[in-house]
């Protein structure tokens, strides 16, 4: 016998074939810690020194922490150098902080910690500000609160503090962190709608 092929006639099903529909999930959103801050606090400030000044100071501080042979060239840099020289513990400059928030859709806050000072008992988070007054402190509290929660996860056995160092005034100010729920609300309000 020779092989043969017979055509198969399929019957149309009475039902719709089984299918799975996956729910549409929104993409996770990534926000800068600066996105949760209200920039209107700067609207009435006429005597600011600009981002170029701030960038130069932050670069000096980073280089000084990394023990580069560098000397201060102005009063703000002298104040930063004196602060850094006075600190106990391991100092790390420009540390990336990533805080995933438990909200739907997922939001992650990202920022750079200017200075992280770690001892066996404590972690200090210090942010340099070149402002000539303390007008934006409530907004800086939001920024540093995100860093606080990252450090709390990383160092659960240590006391965590958040501080702003006003370089022009040579003042180190302790702040109390916002709760994670407050950060979640701020992030939801700041996130662009998809």
CSV table of C-alpha atoms in Angstrom, one decimal, residues 37 41-42 45 47-51 53-54 57-58 76 127-140 143 164-171:
chain,number,residue,atom,x,y,z
A,37,UNK,CA,10.1,69.3,46.5
A,41,UNK,CA,10.2,78.4,47.9
A,42,UNK,CA,12.8,80.1,45.7
A,45,UNK,CA,14.8,84.8,46.7
A,47,UNK,CA,20.2,87.0,46.5
A,48,UNK,CA,20.9,83.4,45.4
A,49,UNK,CA,24.3,82.5,44.2
A,50,UNK,CA,23.2,80.1,41.4
A,51,UNK,CA,23.7,76.5,40.5
A,53,UNK,CA,28.4,78.2,42.6
A,54,UNK,CA,26.6,75.2,44.2
A,57,UNK,CA,31.2,73.8,46.1
A,58,UNK,CA,29.9,70.2,45.9
A,76,UNK,CA,32.1,78.4,51.9
A,127,UNK,CA,23.5,67.7,52.6
A,128,UNK,CA,25.4,70.9,51.7
A,129,UNK,CA,23.3,74.0,50.9
A,130,UNK,CA,24.7,77.3,49.7
A,131,UNK,CA,21.6,79.3,50.5
A,132,UNK,CA,22.0,82.5,52.3
A,133,UNK,CA,19.0,81.8,54.5
A,134,UNK,CA,17.0,78.9,55.8
A,135,UNK,CA,13.9,79.6,53.6
A,136,UNK,CA,13.8,76.2,51.9
A,137,UNK,CA,14.4,74.0,54.9
A,138,UNK,CA,11.0,72.4,54.8
A,139,UNK,CA,11.7,71.2,51.2
A,140,UNK,CA,15.1,70.0,52.1
A,143,UNK,CA,14.7,65.3,50.2
A,164,UNK,CA,21.7,70.3,56.4
A,165,UNK,CA,25.0,72.2,56.4
A,166,UNK,CA,24.5,75.8,55.4
A,167,UNK,CA,27.9,76.6,54.0
A,168,UNK,CA,27.7,80.4,54.0
A,169,UNK,CA,26.4,80.5,57.6
A,170,UNK,CA,28.6,77.6,58.8
A,171,UNK,CA,25.5,76.1,60.4
